[in-house]
XYZ file of N, CA and C in Angstrom:
528
model
N 91.030 66.563 14.716
C 90.643 65.512 14.436
C 90.647 65.739 13.176
N 90.499 63.717 12.652
C 90.177 63.307 11.256
C 89.325 62.786 11.044
N 88.532 62.477 9.208
C 87.400 62.704 8.695
C 87.327 61.150 7.981
N 86.639 61.124 7.350
C 86.834 59.848 6.877
C 85.383 60.411 6.133
N 85.596 60.645 4.457
C 84.920 61.723 3.474
C 84.367 60.025 2.665
N 83.030 59.511 2.923
C 83.043 58.591 2.131
C 82.103 58.973 0.601
N 83.047 60.255 0.233
C 82.689 60.776 -1.019
C 84.132 60.608 -2.457
N 85.781 60.045 -1.061
C 86.470 59.872 -1.390
C 87.052 61.415 -2.301
N 86.695 62.516 -1.239
C 86.907 64.061 -2.393
C 88.199 64.021 -1.993
N 89.402 63.608 -0.638
C 90.550 63.776 -0.960
C 91.722 63.538 -1.648
N 91.531 62.282 -2.761
C 91.887 61.377 -3.059
C 92.391 62.823 -4.544
N 93.274 62.322 -5.098
C 93.812 61.974 -6.911
C 93.777 61.590 -7.029
N 93.007 62.051 -8.416
C 92.878 60.324 -8.899
C 93.731 60.500 -9.884
N 95.027 60.852 -10.264
C 96.207 60.996 -10.954
C 97.303 60.672 -10.579
N 96.740 61.012 -8.662
C 98.229 60.174 -8.479
C 98.496 58.614 -8.202
N 99.443 58.086 -8.221
C 99.594 56.744 -7.027
C 98.753 56.691 -5.641
N 98.989 55.022 -5.438
C 98.645 55.289 -3.748
C 99.752 56.190 -3.072
N 100.626 54.901 -3.397
C 102.680 56.030 -2.499
C 101.601 57.261 -2.692
N 101.665 57.877 -3.677
C 101.394 59.845 -3.981
C 100.619 59.779 -2.758
N 99.508 59.624 -3.421
C 98.002 60.112 -2.203
C 98.571 59.447 -1.279
N 99.908 58.548 -0.514
C 99.834 58.667 0.988
C 100.616 59.339 1.619
N 102.046 59.430 0.904
C 102.856 60.226 1.362
C 103.579 60.622 0.830
N 103.125 61.880 -0.597
C 103.276 62.618 -1.559
C 104.589 62.764 -1.805
N 105.188 61.428 -2.542
C 106.288 61.794 -3.034
C 107.705 60.893 -1.873
N 107.341 61.154 -0.321
C 108.655 60.166 0.355
C 108.535 58.962 0.489
N 109.008 58.464 1.025
C 109.874 57.066 0.962
C 109.139 56.154 2.529
N 108.788 57.576 3.307
C 108.215 57.175 5.342
C 107.061 57.483 5.747
N 106.700 57.083 6.367
C 105.573 58.315 7.218
C 105.408 57.478 8.494
N 105.119 58.019 8.991
C 105.283 59.458 10.604
C 104.322 58.103 10.346
N 104.015 56.384 12.055
C 102.785 56.484 11.851
C 102.829 55.945 13.761
N 102.224 57.016 14.552
C 102.926 57.279 15.437
C 103.708 57.274 16.211
N 104.632 58.339 15.571
C 105.614 58.998 15.813
C 106.175 57.842 15.308
N 106.668 57.759 14.519
C 107.079 56.395 14.433
C 107.796 57.048 13.086
N 108.625 56.546 12.166
C 109.433 56.487 10.502
C 109.103 54.980 10.388
N 107.246 54.920 9.785
C 107.450 53.180 8.491
C 107.746 53.884 6.932
N 108.408 52.452 6.186
C 108.223 53.004 4.716
C 106.935 52.713 4.413
N 106.604 53.803 3.526
C 105.176 53.884 2.792
C 105.117 52.472 2.223
N 105.399 51.099 1.612
C 105.326 50.425 1.049
C 104.810 49.351 2.400
N 105.269 48.811 3.628
C 105.261 48.564 4.384
C 104.148 48.625 5.131
N 103.586 50.555 5.308
C 102.086 50.727 6.115
C 101.550 50.517 5.205
N 101.507 51.010 3.862
C 100.013 50.734 3.576
C 99.714 48.268 2.569
N 101.149 47.777 3.184
C 100.688 46.795 3.358
C 99.539 46.214 4.533
N 99.744 46.976 5.663
C 98.941 47.198 6.702
C 97.685 47.029 5.861
N 97.201 47.669 5.176
C 96.119 48.088 4.256
C 95.617 47.717 2.907
N 96.190 46.406 3.113
C 95.807 45.232 2.315
C 96.278 45.298 0.389
N 97.735 46.465 0.652
C 97.746 46.985 -0.145
C 98.787 45.973 -0.488
N 98.950 45.418 -2.090
C 100.934 44.436 -2.653
C 100.826 45.948 -3.128
N 103.059 45.695 -2.947
C 103.335 46.750 -3.282
C 103.440 46.918 -5.032
N 103.419 45.939 -5.827
C 102.917 46.649 -7.322
C 101.420 47.118 -7.290
N 99.962 47.272 -5.913
C 99.236 48.034 -6.454
C 99.669 49.583 -6.372
N 100.216 49.734 -5.435
C 100.318 50.797 -4.206
C 101.136 51.529 -5.667
N 101.798 51.323 -7.423
C 102.292 52.090 -7.602
C 101.318 52.308 -8.609
N 100.175 52.210 -8.954
C 98.723 52.312 -9.408
C 97.783 53.841 -9.359
N 97.506 54.553 -10.812
C 97.287 55.680 -10.524
C 95.341 55.121 -9.540
N 95.463 55.988 -8.522
C 93.735 56.235 -8.080
C 93.193 56.206 -8.996
N 92.670 56.363 -9.990
C 91.620 55.934 -10.982
C 91.519 54.893 -11.718
N 92.372 53.998 -12.001
C 91.917 52.465 -11.674
C 91.608 51.964 -10.387
N 91.519 52.616 -8.746
C 91.014 51.187 -8.076
C 89.906 50.716 -7.778
N 89.747 50.167 -7.187
C 88.163 49.877 -7.060
C 87.197 50.619 -6.165
N 86.693 50.511 -5.246
C 86.103 51.350 -4.472
C 86.338 51.442 -3.550
N 86.688 49.692 -3.058
C 87.086 49.576 -1.652
C 88.222 49.506 -1.222
N 89.520 50.160 -3.018
C 90.664 50.084 -2.568
C 90.493 51.466 -2.218
N 90.041 51.927 -3.098
C 89.785 53.651 -2.592
C 89.880 54.154 -0.996
N 88.768 53.085 -0.651
C 88.238 53.231 0.761
C 89.258 53.009 1.605
N 89.664 52.169 1.481
C 91.466 51.020 2.749
C 92.499 53.043 2.245
N 92.458 53.300 0.803
C 93.528 54.096 1.002
C 93.427 55.333 2.196
N 91.618 55.546 1.804
C 91.252 56.992 2.280
C 91.828 57.197 4.479
N 91.631 55.362 4.337
C 91.223 54.828 5.555
C 93.295 54.590 6.197
N 94.199 54.282 5.110
C 95.554 54.236 5.421
C 95.781 56.057 6.028
N 95.213 56.532 5.090
C 95.940 57.924 5.198
C 95.408 58.643 6.949
N 94.041 57.937 7.015
C 92.640 58.576 8.297
C 93.887 58.618 9.112
N 94.592 57.254 9.291
C 94.540 56.586 10.497
C 96.441 56.717 10.851
N 97.153 58.222 9.963
C 98.361 58.553 10.077
C 98.541 60.402 10.726
N 97.052 60.842 10.420
C 96.865 61.828 10.629
C 96.512 61.618 12.972
N 97.196 62.925 13.190
C 97.596 62.670 14.829
C 96.124 63.391 15.443
N 95.013 62.595 15.901
C 93.598 63.423 16.553
C 93.513 62.755 17.600
N 92.653 62.937 18.536
C 91.935 62.272 19.195
C 90.437 62.188 19.372
N 90.033 63.065 18.052
C 88.205 62.335 17.818
C 88.845 62.025 16.258
N 87.898 60.948 16.055
C 88.227 59.947 14.620
C 86.589 60.201 14.139
N 86.431 61.071 13.203
C 84.239 60.530 11.772
C 84.484 60.070 11.227
N 83.720 59.040 11.100
C 83.451 58.170 10.173
C 82.507 58.652 9.430
N 82.143 58.586 8.188
C 81.293 58.769 7.897
C 81.221 57.430 6.048
N 80.622 56.272 7.021
C 79.262 55.574 6.481
C 81.174 55.333 5.981
N 82.430 54.219 6.699
C 83.221 54.212 6.249
C 83.179 52.442 5.588
N 82.271 51.835 5.866
C 81.895 50.134 5.053
C 81.959 50.083 3.858
N 81.678 51.445 3.325
C 80.998 51.092 2.299
C 81.957 50.387 0.867
N 82.063 49.567 0.261
C 82.630 49.055 -0.865
C 83.877 47.917 0.196
N 83.781 47.877 1.019
C 84.161 47.025 2.113
C 84.811 45.816 1.482
N 85.701 45.061 1.393
C 85.527 43.189 2.086
C 85.421 43.100 2.601
N 85.256 41.679 3.222
C 85.414 41.310 4.447
C 86.254 41.534 5.773
N 86.994 41.065 4.964
C 89.055 41.461 5.593
C 89.095 42.898 5.857
N 88.463 43.262 5.300
C 89.446 45.282 5.679
C 87.784 45.513 6.452
N 87.077 44.934 6.880
C 85.898 45.102 7.882
C 86.548 44.594 9.233
N 87.549 43.870 8.845
C 88.156 43.506 10.831
C 88.814 43.816 10.611
N 89.754 44.871 9.380
C 91.464 45.321 10.048
C 90.343 46.865 10.285
N 89.925 47.208 10.271
C 88.908 48.604 10.637
C 88.511 48.624 11.855
N 87.268 47.366 11.245
C 86.769 47.306 13.286
C 88.456 47.145 13.949
N 89.359 46.222 14.368
C 90.612 45.810 15.150
C 90.803 47.769 15.390
N 91.097 48.675 13.952
C 92.087 50.112 14.332
C 90.687 50.782 15.173
N 89.793 51.030 14.739
C 88.313 51.194 15.613
C 89.136 50.953 17.486
N 89.062 49.916 17.410
C 89.234 49.398 18.580
C 90.298 49.634 19.890
N 91.420 49.998 18.502
C 93.096 50.382 19.357
C 93.180 51.722 19.378
N 91.620 52.195 18.555
C 91.759 53.930 19.015
C 91.688 54.746 20.081
N 93.404 54.975 20.250
C 92.819 55.986 21.998
C 92.129 57.497 21.731
N 91.189 57.993 21.422
C 90.808 59.060 21.254
C 88.686 58.767 21.033
N 87.836 59.254 20.488
C 86.793 59.352 20.356
C 86.356 59.060 18.881
N 85.696 57.985 18.468
C 85.476 58.015 17.101
C 83.631 57.701 16.901
N 83.318 59.428 16.629
C 81.774 59.273 15.972
C 82.221 58.472 14.640
N 80.789 57.552 14.614
C 80.655 56.791 13.826
C 78.774 56.625 12.687
N 79.027 57.026 12.007
C 77.923 56.940 10.554
C 77.647 55.902 9.854
N 76.717 54.904 10.603
C 76.576 53.316 9.035
C 74.983 52.770 9.235
N 75.480 52.029 8.484
C 73.592 51.984 8.029
C 74.694 49.855 8.402
N 75.574 50.284 8.606
C 76.115 48.207 8.310
C 76.182 48.166 10.092
N 74.914 47.609 10.657
C 73.991 46.923 12.034
C 75.148 46.708 12.683
N 75.793 44.745 12.238
C 76.458 44.298 12.490
C 78.491 45.468 12.755
N 78.902 45.662 11.873
C 80.015 46.951 12.453
C 79.387 48.138 13.333
N 78.616 48.124 12.910
C 78.405 49.032 14.511
C 78.503 48.223 15.960
N 77.494 47.193 16.005
C 77.652 46.424 17.168
C 79.212 46.167 17.708
N 79.823 45.997 16.345
C 80.914 45.300 16.395
C 82.541 46.861 17.516
N 81.789 47.694 17.238
C 82.728 48.819 17.497
C 82.353 49.946 18.212
N 81.117 49.767 18.916
C 79.994 51.071 19.566
C 80.012 50.480 20.559
N 80.670 51.643 21.782
C 79.981 51.627 22.823
C 78.836 52.503 22.522
N 78.148 53.638 22.504
C 77.164 53.813 22.936
C 76.451 53.929 21.202
N 74.908 54.151 21.063
C 74.390 54.825 19.497
C 73.598 55.907 19.782
N 73.494 56.326 19.139
C 72.079 58.200 18.959
C 71.750 57.215 18.096
N 70.719 57.544 18.118
C 69.608 57.364 17.386
C 68.732 58.461 17.107
N 68.740 59.133 15.947
C 67.080 59.928 15.240
C 66.506 59.301 15.621
N 64.793 59.889 16.310
C 64.173 58.908 16.484
C 62.106 59.858 15.694
N 63.445 61.005 15.530
C 61.832 61.625 15.094
C 61.737 62.802 16.104
N 60.738 64.057 15.526
C 60.248 65.269 16.398
C 61.799 65.455 16.658
N 62.775 65.830 16.420
C 63.570 65.925 16.791
C 64.293 65.863 17.865
N 63.488 64.200 18.292
C 65.026 63.654 19.553
C 66.091 62.343 18.876
N 67.178 62.800 20.061
C 68.132 62.466 19.589
C 67.986 60.731 21.333
N 67.706 60.089 21.085
C 68.360 59.340 22.157
C 69.478 58.315 22.151
N 69.961 57.897 23.126
C 71.320 57.635 23.636
C 71.439 56.161 24.278
N 71.831 55.549 23.861
C 71.551 54.112 24.594
C 73.059 53.320 25.095
N 73.146 52.512 25.547
C 74.810 52.215 25.415
C 74.270 50.244 24.705
N 75.719 50.479 24.557
C 75.740 49.542 23.038
C 75.716 49.580 21.992
N 75.234 48.416 21.288
C 75.775 48.830 20.138
C 74.148 48.472 19.197
N 73.612 48.807 18.521
C 72.629 49.300 17.384
C 71.637 47.730 18.004
N 71.768 46.595 17.956
C 70.948 45.790 18.866
C 70.311 45.757 20.132
N 71.534 46.482 20.900
C 71.278 46.577 22.525
C 70.462 47.636 22.457
N 70.642 48.455 21.668
C 69.991 49.750 20.658
C 68.560 49.828 21.207
N 68.416 48.662 20.184
C 67.191 47.927 19.281
C 66.560 48.447 20.820
N 66.440 46.718 21.789
C 65.999 46.467 22.787
C 66.627 46.954 23.727
N 66.765 48.245 24.507
C 66.426 49.468 24.906
C 65.512 50.161 24.568
N 64.872 49.838 23.862
C 63.428 51.405 22.909
C 62.449 50.400 22.704
N 62.698 49.788 23.091
C 61.332 47.971 23.113
C 61.445 48.337 24.415
N 61.969 48.224 25.194
C 62.223 47.702 26.994
C 61.473 48.937 27.258
N 61.907 50.393 26.713
C 60.361 51.625 27.260
C 59.758 51.728 27.084
N 59.529 51.981 25.613
C 58.412 51.748 24.892
C 57.632 50.085 25.781
N 57.367 49.323 26.232
C 56.496 48.364 26.892
C 56.581 49.204 28.418
N 57.539 49.629 28.378
C 57.114 50.437 30.569
C 56.487 52.054 30.358
N 56.196 51.978 29.097
C 55.675 53.307 28.950
C 54.174 53.141 28.808
N 53.787 51.645 28.418
C 52.248 51.660 27.270
C 51.439 51.016 28.666
N 51.825 50.327 29.294
C 51.208 50.255 30.359
C 50.511 51.633 31.562
N 51.872 52.695 32.149
C 51.231 54.195 32.376
C 50.462 54.592 31.227
N 50.475 54.732 30.255
C 49.768 55.516 29.675
C 47.986 55.392 29.043
N 48.290 53.669 29.683
C 46.598 52.867 29.342
C 46.235 53.857 30.249
N 47.032 53.430 31.991
C 46.346 53.718 33.255
C 45.217 54.961 32.839
N 46.329 55.709 32.584
C 46.195 57.259 32.576
C 44.839 57.576 31.692
N 44.927 57.017 30.835
C 43.941 57.303 29.409
C 42.543 56.721 30.792
N 42.931 55.193 30.499
C 41.122 54.858 31.743
C 41.252 55.898 32.947
N 42.204 56.073 33.634
C 41.880 57.569 34.432
C 41.167 58.177 33.946
N 41.187 58.477 32.777
C 40.831 59.862 31.873
C 39.232 59.539 31.321
N 39.384 58.072 31.297
C 38.462 58.265 30.526
C 36.761 58.554 30.924
N 36.213 59.136 30.750
C 33.924 59.314 31.409
C 33.750 57.525 31.387
N 33.409 57.457 32.839
C 32.619 56.407 33.653
C 31.146 56.267 32.759
N 30.797 55.549 32.775
C 29.101 55.544 32.585
C 28.909 55.687 34.149
N 27.731 56.009 34.715
C 27.574 55.605 35.518
C 26.076 55.115 34.920
N 25.471 53.921 36.124
C 24.123 53.236 36.410
C 23.465 54.292 37.105
N 21.392 54.149 36.963
C 20.898 54.631 36.815
C 19.601 53.651 37.517
N 19.740 53.652 39.248
C 18.930 53.091 39.749
C 17.266 53.384 40.177
N 16.309 53.175 38.981
C 15.139 52.896 39.245
C 14.707 52.426 40.413
N 13.470 52.767 40.853
C 12.643 52.567 41.718
C 11.325 51.502 41.219
N 11.321 50.407 41.596
C 9.958 50.278 41.254
C 8.649 50.065 42.040
């Protein structure tokens, strides 16, 4: 299992980008193959000079890119992403979408970025209140459409039940 923490707690602010990623080594293992640290960091949009920078000097988006670089080094079949789009620019968002799309395992994603959800997921779980979780095929907008269809189908049935249960007004005939 690999977990992306939106709070960035696993980064050491006093270490450089390279040291946070490779702990002093020059190579990292990517899908079972060795890669030079700087080359791998460039995949995550880090210029080689920026790789020597202490993490405390990085922007929020750069810290998230570093976390993503670390995350995708971990061999896992389950990827849990907690608000991974916070502080990311468009280029990094597109990179993350590609990484998720090519990921061979299961991805659990929590995000408020509806477009990102639409672009990356095949199923949505939505908290619907009262302890219920709705499961829907597709992205966020697909899920909302399915919810609306369900409500529309349910409304006439509820109305018919209410009408059947409602007391009928009786007409009394009087003789003249």
